[in-house]
Coordinates of C-alpha atoms in Angstrom, one line a residue:
M789 CA 0.0 0.0 0.0
K790 CA 1.4 3.3 -1.1
H791 CA 0.9 6.7 0.5
P792 CA 2.1 9.1 -2.2
H793 CA 0.6 12.1 -0.5
R794 CA 1.0 11.2 3.2
E795 CA 1.3 14.9 4.2
R796 CA -2.4 15.6 3.9
D797 CA -3.9 19.0 3.5
N798 CA -5.8 20.1 6.6
W799 CA -9.2 20.9 5.2
T800 CA -12.4 19.3 4.0
L801 CA -13.5 20.2 0.5
T802 CA -17.1 21.0 -0.2
T803 CA -18.9 23.1 -2.8
P804 CA -22.4 24.6 -3.0
A805 CA -24.9 23.7 -5.7
A806 CA -27.0 26.3 -7.6
R807 CA -30.7 25.6 -7.6
S808 CA -33.6 26.9 -9.8
T809 CA -36.7 25.6 -11.5
R810 CA -35.6 27.8 -14.5
G811 CA -32.5 25.8 -15.3
A812 CA -28.8 25.7 -14.2
V813 CA -25.3 25.7 -15.6
A814 CA -22.1 24.1 -14.1
S815 CA -18.6 25.0 -15.2
Q816 CA -15.0 24.9 -14.1
H817 CA -15.2 28.7 -13.7
R818 CA -18.1 30.4 -11.9
M819 CA -18.0 33.5 -14.2
A820 CA -18.4 31.3 -17.3
A821 CA -21.3 29.4 -15.6
Q822 CA -22.9 32.8 -14.9
A823 CA -22.4 33.8 -18.5
G824 CA -24.3 30.7 -19.6
A825 CA -27.0 31.1 -16.9
A826 CA -27.6 34.6 -18.2
Q827 CA -28.9 33.2 -21.4
L828 CA -31.5 31.2 -19.5
D829 CA -32.5 34.3 -17.7
V830 CA -33.5 36.0 -21.0
G831 CA -35.4 33.0 -22.4
G832 CA -32.5 31.1 -24.0
N833 CA -32.3 27.4 -24.0
A834 CA -29.7 24.9 -22.7
V835 CA -27.7 25.1 -25.9
D836 CA -27.5 28.9 -25.8
A837 CA -26.3 28.6 -22.2
I838 CA -23.6 26.0 -23.0
V839 CA -22.2 27.9 -26.0
A840 CA -22.1 31.1 -23.9
T841 CA -20.3 29.3 -21.2
A842 CA -17.8 27.7 -23.6
Y843 CA -16.9 31.0 -25.2
A844 CA -16.5 32.8 -21.8
L845 CA -13.9 30.2 -20.7
N846 CA -11.5 31.7 -23.3
A847 CA -11.2 34.7 -21.1
V848 CA -11.3 33.2 -17.6
E849 CA -9.8 29.7 -17.9
P850 CA -7.7 29.9 -21.1
W851 CA -5.3 27.2 -20.0
M852 CA -7.9 24.4 -20.3
C853 CA -9.9 25.0 -23.5
G854 CA -10.8 27.7 -26.0
L855 CA -10.9 28.7 -29.7
G856 CA -7.8 26.7 -30.4
G857 CA -9.2 23.5 -29.0
A858 CA -11.7 20.7 -29.9
G859 CA -14.1 18.3 -28.2
F860 CA -17.5 16.7 -28.0
M861 CA -21.1 17.7 -27.1
V862 CA -24.2 15.6 -26.2
I863 CA -27.6 17.3 -26.4
W864 CA -30.9 16.0 -25.2
L865 CA -33.8 17.7 -27.1
A866 CA -36.8 17.4 -24.8
K867 CA -39.6 18.1 -27.3
E868 CA -38.1 15.7 -29.9
Q869 CA -37.3 13.1 -27.3
R870 CA -34.0 12.4 -28.8
A871 CA -30.3 12.8 -28.1
V872 CA -27.7 14.2 -30.5
A873 CA -23.9 14.0 -30.4
L874 CA -21.4 16.4 -32.0
D875 CA -17.8 15.5 -32.7
F876 CA -15.7 18.6 -33.3
Q877 CA -12.4 16.9 -32.7
G878 CA -9.0 18.1 -34.1
V879 CA -7.6 17.0 -37.4
L880 CA -4.0 16.6 -38.4
A881 CA -2.6 18.8 -41.1
G882 CA -2.9 17.3 -44.6
D883 CA 0.9 17.5 -45.0
T884 CA 1.7 15.7 -41.7
R885 CA 5.0 13.8 -41.9
L886 CA 6.2 11.1 -39.5
E887 CA 9.8 12.3 -40.1
D888 CA 8.9 15.5 -38.2
Y889 CA 8.3 13.4 -35.1
P890 CA 11.3 11.1 -34.6
V891 CA 10.9 9.0 -31.4
D892 CA 13.3 9.8 -28.6
P893 CA 13.5 6.8 -26.2
A894 CA 15.0 9.0 -23.5
L895 CA 11.7 11.0 -23.2
P896 CA 8.7 9.8 -21.2
A897 CA 5.5 8.6 -23.0
T898 CA 2.8 11.2 -23.8
P899 CA -0.4 11.4 -21.7
M900 CA -2.0 9.0 -24.3
G901 CA 0.7 6.4 -23.7
F902 CA 2.6 7.0 -27.0
P903 CA 6.4 7.5 -27.3
G904 CA 8.0 10.9 -26.7
V905 CA 9.6 12.5 -29.7
V906 CA 12.7 14.7 -30.2
D907 CA 12.3 18.2 -28.7
N908 CA 8.8 17.2 -27.5
A909 CA 7.5 18.3 -30.9
N910 CA 4.3 16.3 -30.5
I911 CA 3.3 18.1 -27.2
E912 CA 4.9 21.5 -27.3
G913 CA 5.2 24.2 -30.0
Y914 CA 3.8 24.8 -33.4
R915 CA 4.3 21.2 -34.7
S916 CA 2.0 19.8 -31.9
I917 CA -1.1 21.7 -33.2
T918 CA -4.0 20.1 -35.0
V919 CA -6.8 22.0 -36.9
P920 CA -9.1 23.2 -34.0
G921 CA -12.8 22.3 -34.1
A922 CA -14.1 24.3 -31.2
V923 CA -15.5 27.3 -33.2
A924 CA -17.1 25.0 -35.8
G925 CA -18.7 22.8 -33.1
L926 CA -20.1 25.7 -31.0
E927 CA -21.4 27.4 -34.2
H928 CA -23.0 24.1 -35.3
A929 CA -24.7 23.6 -32.0
L930 CA -26.0 27.2 -31.8
A931 CA -27.3 27.3 -35.4
R932 CA -29.0 23.9 -35.2
F933 CA -30.3 23.8 -31.7
G934 CA -29.9 27.2 -30.1
S935 CA -32.5 30.0 -30.0
K936 CA -30.4 33.2 -29.5
P937 CA -28.3 35.2 -31.9
R938 CA -24.6 34.5 -31.8
A939 CA -23.7 38.1 -30.9
E940 CA -25.9 37.9 -27.8
V941 CA -24.6 34.6 -26.7
M942 CA -21.0 35.7 -27.1
A943 CA -21.4 39.1 -25.5
P944 CA -20.3 38.0 -22.0
A945 CA -17.1 36.4 -23.4
I946 CA -16.2 39.6 -25.2
Q947 CA -16.8 41.6 -22.0
L948 CA -14.6 39.3 -20.0
A949 CA -11.8 39.4 -22.6
E950 CA -11.9 43.2 -22.7
R951 CA -11.6 43.4 -19.0
G952 CA -8.7 41.0 -18.9
L953 CA -7.8 37.9 -16.9
H954 CA -8.0 38.3 -13.2
V955 CA -5.1 36.6 -11.6
D956 CA -5.7 34.8 -8.3
W957 CA -3.6 32.2 -6.5
F958 CA -5.2 29.4 -8.6
T959 CA -4.3 31.1 -11.9
S960 CA -0.7 31.7 -10.7
L961 CA -0.6 27.9 -9.9
Q962 CA -1.7 27.0 -13.4
I963 CA 0.8 29.3 -15.0
G964 CA 3.6 28.1 -12.7
V965 CA 3.0 24.5 -13.5
C966 CA 3.5 25.2 -17.2
A967 CA 6.1 28.0 -17.0
R968 CA 8.7 26.1 -18.8
T969 CA 6.4 25.4 -21.8
L970 CA 5.1 28.9 -21.9
A971 CA 8.6 30.3 -21.8
R972 CA 9.3 28.6 -25.2
D973 CA 6.8 30.8 -27.0
P974 CA 7.5 34.6 -27.1
V975 CA 3.8 35.6 -27.1
S976 CA 2.8 33.3 -24.3
R977 CA 5.9 34.3 -22.3
S978 CA 5.0 38.0 -22.6
I979 CA 1.4 37.4 -21.4
Y980 CA 1.7 34.8 -18.6
L981 CA 5.3 35.3 -17.4
P982 CA 5.7 39.1 -17.0
G983 CA 9.3 39.9 -16.0
G984 CA 10.1 36.2 -16.5
H985 CA 8.0 35.0 -13.6
P986 CA 4.4 33.6 -13.4
A987 CA 1.9 36.4 -13.0
T988 CA 1.2 37.1 -9.4
P989 CA -2.2 37.2 -7.6
E990 CA -4.2 40.4 -7.6
S991 CA -2.9 41.4 -11.0
R992 CA -4.8 41.4 -14.3
L993 CA -3.5 40.1 -17.6
R994 CA -4.4 41.4 -21.0
I995 CA -4.4 38.8 -23.8
P996 CA -3.8 40.9 -26.9
Q997 CA -6.2 40.4 -29.8
L998 CA -8.5 38.0 -27.9
A999 CA -11.4 40.3 -27.5
D1000 CA -11.1 41.4 -31.2
T1001 CA -11.0 37.8 -32.3
L1002 CA -14.1 36.9 -30.3
R1003 CA -15.8 40.0 -31.7
E1004 CA -15.0 38.9 -35.3
I1005 CA -16.4 35.5 -34.7
A1006 CA -19.5 37.0 -33.1
E1007 CA -20.0 39.1 -36.2
S1008 CA -19.1 36.6 -38.9
G1009 CA -19.3 33.2 -37.4
A1010 CA -17.3 30.1 -38.1
D1011 CA -17.0 31.1 -41.8
T1012 CA -14.4 33.8 -41.0
F1013 CA -12.5 31.3 -38.8
Y1014 CA -12.2 28.6 -41.3
R1015 CA -12.4 30.3 -44.7
G1016 CA -12.3 34.1 -44.2
A1017 CA -10.1 36.9 -42.9
L1018 CA -9.5 35.3 -39.6
A1019 CA -8.4 32.0 -41.3
E1020 CA -5.8 34.0 -43.1
K1021 CA -4.4 35.4 -39.9
I1022 CA -4.5 32.0 -38.2
V1023 CA -2.7 30.1 -41.0
G1024 CA -0.2 32.9 -41.4
D1025 CA 0.8 32.7 -37.8
L1026 CA 0.9 28.9 -37.8
Q1027 CA 3.1 28.5 -40.8
A1028 CA 5.4 31.2 -39.6
G1029 CA 6.0 29.1 -36.5
G1030 CA 6.6 25.9 -38.4
S1031 CA 3.2 24.3 -38.5
R1032 CA 2.1 22.5 -41.7
I1033 CA -1.6 23.5 -41.3
S1034 CA -2.8 25.2 -44.5
R1035 CA -5.8 27.3 -45.6
E1036 CA -7.1 24.1 -47.3
D1037 CA -6.9 22.2 -44.0
L1038 CA -9.0 24.9 -42.2
A1039 CA -11.5 25.2 -45.1
A1040 CA -12.1 21.4 -45.2
Y1041 CA -12.9 21.1 -41.5
E1042 CA -16.3 19.7 -40.7
V1043 CA -18.4 18.9 -37.6
F1044 CA -19.9 15.4 -37.3
E1045 CA -23.5 15.2 -36.0
Y1046 CA -24.7 11.8 -35.2
E1047 CA -26.8 9.6 -33.0
P1048 CA -24.9 9.1 -29.8
M1049 CA -23.9 5.8 -28.2
A1050 CA -26.5 4.5 -25.7
A1051 CA -26.0 2.4 -22.7
A1052 CA -28.8 1.0 -20.6
H1053 CA -28.4 0.8 -16.8
R1054 CA -31.1 0.3 -14.2
G1055 CA -33.9 2.0 -16.2
Y1056 CA -31.6 4.9 -17.4
T1057 CA -30.2 5.4 -20.9
L1058 CA -26.9 7.1 -20.9
Y1059 CA -25.8 8.9 -24.1
T1060 CA -22.2 9.6 -24.9
P1061 CA -20.2 10.5 -28.1
G1062 CA -19.4 6.8 -28.6
E1063 CA -16.3 4.8 -29.4
V1064 CA -14.0 7.7 -30.2
S1065 CA -14.7 9.1 -26.7
G1066 CA -14.7 7.5 -23.3
G1067 CA -18.2 6.3 -24.0
L1068 CA -17.4 2.8 -24.9
R1069 CA -15.3 2.3 -21.8
Q1070 CA -18.2 3.7 -19.8
R1071 CA -20.7 1.3 -21.3
E1072 CA -18.3 -1.7 -20.7
M1073 CA -17.7 -0.6 -17.1
L1074 CA -21.4 -0.3 -16.3
A1075 CA -22.1 -3.7 -17.9
Y1076 CA -19.4 -5.4 -15.9
A1077 CA -20.6 -3.7 -12.7
L1078 CA -24.2 -4.7 -13.4
E1079 CA -23.2 -8.3 -13.8
A1080 CA -21.2 -8.3 -10.6
M1081 CA -24.0 -6.5 -8.7
P1082 CA -27.4 -7.4 -10.2
T1083 CA -29.3 -6.0 -7.2
P1084 CA -27.5 -3.2 -5.5
P1085 CA -27.6 -2.9 -1.7
E1086 CA -29.4 0.1 -0.1
T1087 CA -26.1 2.0 0.2
P1088 CA -22.6 1.4 -1.3
T1089 CA -20.7 -1.4 0.5
P1090 CA -17.0 -2.5 0.2
E1091 CA -18.2 -5.1 -2.3
T1092 CA -19.7 -2.2 -4.4
W1093 CA -16.4 -0.5 -4.6
L1094 CA -14.6 -3.7 -5.4
A1095 CA -17.0 -4.3 -8.3
Y1096 CA -16.5 -0.7 -9.6
A1097 CA -12.7 -1.0 -9.4
E1098 CA -12.7 -4.4 -11.2
A1099 CA -15.1 -3.0 -13.8
L1100 CA -12.8 0.0 -14.5
E1101 CA -9.7 -2.3 -14.7
H1102 CA -11.6 -4.5 -17.2
C1103 CA -12.7 -1.7 -19.5
W1104 CA -9.3 0.0 -19.5
K1105 CA -7.5 -3.2 -20.4
R1106 CA -9.8 -3.6 -23.4
H1107 CA -9.3 0.0 -24.4
K1108 CA -5.5 -0.3 -24.2
I1109 CA -5.5 -3.4 -26.3
R1110 CA -7.7 -1.7 -28.9
N1111 CA -5.4 1.3 -29.1
G1112 CA -2.3 -0.8 -29.5
V1113 CA -0.8 0.5 -26.2
L1114 CA -1.0 -3.1 -24.8
S1115 CA -0.6 -6.4 -26.5
P1116 CA -3.5 -9.0 -25.9
T1117 CA -0.8 -11.5 -24.8
D1118 CA 1.1 -9.0 -22.6
G1119 CA 0.9 -9.7 -18.9
G1120 CA 1.9 -6.2 -18.0
F1121 CA 0.1 -2.9 -17.8
G1122 CA -0.1 -0.4 -20.7
G1123 CA 0.2 3.4 -20.7
I1124 CA 1.1 5.8 -18.0
D1125 CA -0.6 7.5 -15.1
I1126 CA -1.5 11.2 -15.3
E1127 CA -0.6 12.6 -11.9
N1128 CA -2.2 16.0 -12.0
G1129 CA -5.5 15.8 -13.8
A1130 CA -3.8 17.9 -16.4
C1131 CA -6.3 19.1 -19.0
T1132 CA -9.6 19.9 -20.4
S1133 CA -12.8 21.8 -19.4
S1134 CA -16.2 20.3 -18.9
M1135 CA -19.6 22.0 -18.5
S1136 CA -23.2 21.1 -18.3
S1137 CA -26.5 22.9 -18.7
V1138 CA -30.3 22.3 -18.3
D1139 CA -33.2 24.6 -19.0
A1140 CA -36.8 24.7 -17.7
E1141 CA -38.1 22.7 -20.7
G1142 CA -35.9 19.8 -19.9
N1143 CA -33.3 20.3 -22.6
M1144 CA -29.9 19.2 -21.3
V1145 CA -26.3 19.5 -22.6
A1146 CA -22.9 18.0 -21.7
L1147 CA -19.9 19.6 -23.3
T1148 CA -16.2 18.7 -22.9
Y1149 CA -13.6 20.5 -24.9
T1150 CA -9.9 20.9 -24.5
L1151 CA -6.5 22.2 -25.5
L1152 CA -5.3 18.7 -24.4
N1153 CA -2.6 19.5 -22.0
R1154 CA -2.8 22.5 -19.7
F1155 CA -2.0 25.6 -21.9
G1156 CA -2.0 23.1 -24.9
S1157 CA 1.1 23.6 -27.1
G1158 CA 2.1 26.7 -25.1
V1159 CA 1.6 28.7 -28.3
T1160 CA -0.4 31.9 -28.4
L1161 CA -1.0 33.0 -32.0
P1162 CA 0.2 36.7 -32.1
S1163 CA -2.5 37.9 -34.6
T1164 CA -5.5 36.4 -32.7
G1165 CA -4.6 35.9 -29.0
M1166 CA -5.6 32.2 -29.3
L1167 CA -3.9 29.6 -27.2
M1168 CA -3.5 26.5 -29.4
N1169 CA -3.9 22.8 -28.7
D1170 CA -1.2 20.2 -28.6
S1171 CA -3.5 17.4 -30.0
V1172 CA -0.8 15.9 -32.2
S1173 CA 0.0 14.0 -29.1
Y1174 CA -3.2 12.1 -29.5
F1175 CA -1.4 10.2 -32.3
D1176 CA 1.3 7.6 -32.4
P1177 CA 4.6 8.7 -34.0
R1178 CA 5.3 5.0 -34.9
P1179 CA 3.9 3.5 -38.2
G1180 CA 1.4 0.7 -38.3
Y1181 CA -0.9 1.4 -35.3
P1182 CA -4.6 2.4 -35.3
T1183 CA -3.7 5.9 -34.0
T1184 CA -0.6 6.4 -36.2
M1185 CA -0.1 10.0 -37.5
E1186 CA -1.4 10.4 -41.0
G1187 CA -2.2 13.6 -43.0
G1188 CA -5.8 14.7 -42.6
K1189 CA -6.5 12.1 -39.9
R1190 CA -9.1 13.0 -37.2
I1191 CA -8.6 12.3 -33.5
N1192 CA -10.2 8.9 -33.1
S1193 CA -9.5 8.1 -29.4
S1194 CA -10.2 10.4 -26.5
N1195 CA -10.8 10.2 -22.8
M1196 CA -13.5 12.9 -22.9
C1197 CA -16.9 11.5 -21.8
P1198 CA -19.7 14.0 -21.7
T1199 CA -22.8 12.1 -20.6
V1200 CA -26.5 12.8 -20.6
A1201 CA -28.7 10.4 -18.6
V1202 CA -32.4 9.9 -19.5
K1203 CA -35.1 8.0 -17.6
G1204 CA -38.8 7.9 -18.4
G1205 CA -38.4 10.1 -21.4
E1206 CA -36.8 12.9 -19.4
A1207 CA -33.2 14.0 -19.0
R1208 CA -32.3 13.5 -15.4
F1209 CA -28.6 14.5 -15.2
S1210 CA -25.6 15.3 -17.3
V1211 CA -22.0 14.9 -16.2
G1212 CA -18.6 15.4 -17.6
A1213 CA -15.1 16.0 -16.3
S1214 CA -11.6 17.1 -17.1
G1215 CA -8.4 15.2 -16.2
G1216 CA -7.2 13.0 -19.1
N1217 CA -7.2 9.3 -18.1
L1218 CA -9.0 10.3 -14.9
I1219 CA -12.1 11.5 -16.8
M1220 CA -14.1 8.3 -17.5
P1221 CA -13.6 6.7 -14.1
A1222 CA -14.9 9.9 -12.3
V1223 CA -17.8 10.5 -14.7
T1224 CA -19.0 6.9 -14.5
Q1225 CA -18.7 6.6 -10.7
V1226 CA -20.8 9.8 -10.2
A1227 CA -23.4 8.4 -12.7
A1228 CA -23.3 4.9 -11.1
L1229 CA -23.9 6.3 -7.6
M1230 CA -26.9 8.2 -8.8
M1231 CA -28.4 5.2 -10.8
D1232 CA -27.4 2.3 -8.4
F1233 CA -28.3 4.0 -5.2
D1234 CA -30.6 6.9 -6.1
M1235 CA -28.0 9.3 -4.7
S1236 CA -28.6 13.0 -5.3
L1237 CA -26.2 14.8 -7.7
E1238 CA -24.8 16.9 -4.8
D1239 CA -24.1 13.8 -2.7
A1240 CA -22.6 11.8 -5.7
V1241 CA -20.2 14.6 -6.6
H1242 CA -19.0 14.9 -3.0
H1243 CA -18.6 11.2 -2.4
P1244 CA -15.1 9.7 -2.2
R1245 CA -13.9 8.2 -5.5
L1246 CA -11.3 5.8 -6.7
D1247 CA -9.3 5.9 -9.9
A1248 CA -8.4 2.8 -11.9
S1249 CA -7.1 2.5 -15.4
Y1250 CA -5.2 -0.8 -15.6
R1251 CA -1.8 0.6 -14.6
G1252 CA -0.7 -1.8 -11.9
S1253 CA -2.4 -0.2 -8.9
I1254 CA -5.5 1.8 -8.1
R1255 CA -5.8 5.2 -6.3
V1256 CA -8.2 5.5 -3.4
D1257 CA -9.5 8.4 -1.4
P1258 CA -8.7 8.0 2.3
R1259 CA -12.2 9.2 3.2
F1260 CA -13.4 5.7 2.3
D1261 CA -14.2 3.7 5.4
P1262 CA -11.5 1.2 6.7
E1263 CA -13.6 -1.8 5.6
T1264 CA -13.7 -0.6 2.0
L1265 CA -10.0 0.1 2.0
A1266 CA -9.3 -3.4 3.3
K1267 CA -11.6 -5.1 0.8
L1268 CA -9.9 -3.2 -2.1
G1269 CA -6.5 -4.0 -0.7
E1270 CA -7.2 -7.7 -0.9
R1271 CA -7.4 -7.4 -4.6
F1272 CA -5.3 -4.4 -5.6
E1273 CA -2.2 -2.6 -4.7
L1274 CA -3.5 0.7 -3.3
E1275 CA -2.3 4.3 -3.6
I1276 CA -3.9 6.1 -0.7
A1277 CA -4.2 9.7 -1.9
Q1278 CA -6.2 12.6 -0.7
Q1279 CA -8.5 14.6 -3.0
L1280 CA -6.6 17.8 -3.7
V1281 CA -6.9 21.1 -5.5
F1282 CA -3.6 20.2 -7.1
P1283 CA -2.8 17.7 -8.3
K1284 CA -6.4 16.7 -9.1
L1285 CA -6.2 13.0 -8.6
Y1286 CA -9.8 12.1 -9.2
A1287 CA -10.7 14.4 -12.1
C1288 CA -12.8 17.6 -12.0
V1289 CA -16.5 16.9 -12.5
S1290 CA -19.1 19.4 -13.7
A1291 CA -22.8 18.3 -13.7
V1292 CA -26.4 19.3 -13.7
S1293 CA -29.6 17.5 -12.8
R1294 CA -33.3 18.0 -13.1
A1295 CA -35.9 16.5 -10.8
S1296 CA -38.9 14.8 -12.6
E1297 CA -41.3 15.6 -9.8
N1298 CA -40.9 19.3 -9.4
G1299 CA -38.5 20.5 -12.2
E1300 CA -35.8 21.7 -9.7
C1301 CA -32.5 22.0 -11.6
I1302 CA -29.2 21.8 -9.8
G1303 CA -25.7 22.8 -11.1
I1304 CA -22.5 21.8 -9.3
N1305 CA -18.8 21.7 -10.0
D1306 CA -16.2 19.5 -8.3
P1307 CA -15.2 20.5 -4.8
T1308 CA -11.6 20.5 -5.7
Q1309 CA -12.0 23.4 -8.2
P1310 CA -11.9 26.7 -6.2
I1311 CA -12.9 28.8 -9.2
G1312 CA -15.6 26.5 -10.4
G1313 CA -19.3 26.4 -9.6
G1314 CA -22.9 26.2 -10.7
A1315 CA -25.1 29.2 -11.6
A1316 CA -28.8 29.8 -11.7
P1317 CA -30.5 32.2 -14.2
A1318 CA -29.6 35.8 -13.5
P1319 CA -28.4 38.8 -15.5
F1320 CA -24.7 38.7 -16.3
Q1321 CA -22.7 41.2 -14.4
I1322 CA -18.9 41.7 -14.0
E1323 CA -17.4 44.0 -11.5
P1324 CA -14.7 46.4 -12.8
L1325 CA -11.2 45.6 -11.7
D1326 CA -9.8 49.1 -11.9
D1327 CA -7.9 48.7 -8.6
E1328 CA -5.8 45.9 -10.0
P1329 CA -2.5 46.5 -11.8
V1330 CA -2.8 45.6 -15.5
V1331 CA 0.0 43.6 -17.0
R1332 CA 0.3 44.4 -20.7
P1333 CA 2.6 42.4 -22.9

């Protein structure tokens, strides 16, 4: 039994939930959730709310997601009684060449378990960037299923970008963790490392061009981003930095809309983006747990958590074999552990009509490639690291290839023809285990969303041991220890060892909606419908690059 974090923080983490019968939004940043909830306040629907939230995160949580990222969305359309999935994942440049990414055996594997390459070219800098799908995905969702004009939905994001990024201790932490990567890019260095050091709390950072870029998208939509004046700026910056992404690559980008994967569990139907997301692992985990526990006890028992842990190990082993990270005949464990819940932003929304959305999108690693494009203020992804630099594998790099294996797992759960909850998370390999445990607790034990999010979790991904929150009772720890090598590790603000969950729920009996973010996220939260208001920060020093 390992105790990697024996010196425990001296506090108990809890977080309040937002409640309203008019809907709710949950996000990894409270201001972004409030931007989304403001759309509900003026009659918008859950899709309007999620798009407003996603755009606002560019200005308040730029290190996790943004215009330069990609992801998935699952939407429940209450009147139509159907679910829709959107895939707006990144795509490799058409001229991608394996010789640009020679394997360096001296470097550690990437977060996806693939070999490191010379100069970290697949995870840092311009060569690590894929064609971003975020703007296309948000535009598609709003045009197809939203109800408000783009300019109105994006107005809070523009306001926040014009005000600048408020630096608190948590922001300083994010910058400090990635200071080495940020220092490689002159624009990122000038923004986030003023004077050569991470920006200090109680200051305000201006991200040059970001407000103008958001304003241009609000006026002209995805067309300018992929085929117009903004595309010209983006490609000019990318190619000047050494990227092989072309105007043709941007113009060819498309969003996939399709029927999501469904998984049945105790009267619920869970919708996820399917095999290219964490959805298949979720379905396999739940099926395994259901077989091990056909009739759940009244409350979770040690045997419950053993069943969940074994189910997670089972689905992760299958996943690693499918991806070529692990041989079917190999007795060892594939891939690596992610120690800090490094990446991504997840958000959920629900409106009074019962429409519900789960959205997860990402720059992949924290601050992505570390590159900020000088003409647009966009932080760019490092999603080339989703691909294997070795030939002959299912995920091998290939020109024009779309990301086809992700941990993201936005989930909407429906029962009796009504969306009951949606849940997603950030945290790389930690995402699917956390999302599925929260969902399982609600479905297996009729636990409230608030209780499920606050409940201790474990993390297992077929890596040779499982991580367990010490808040579990001694009997559960003993039962798990009979079967697994345990890492006893407290739930922390950093590193986030059990992912960062965002979720909403809606009660069938009275329509009460709840929004809540993970208790480990000090800047996260839920929001109920209200006008969007930001306080001026005139008393803070403004750091201008």
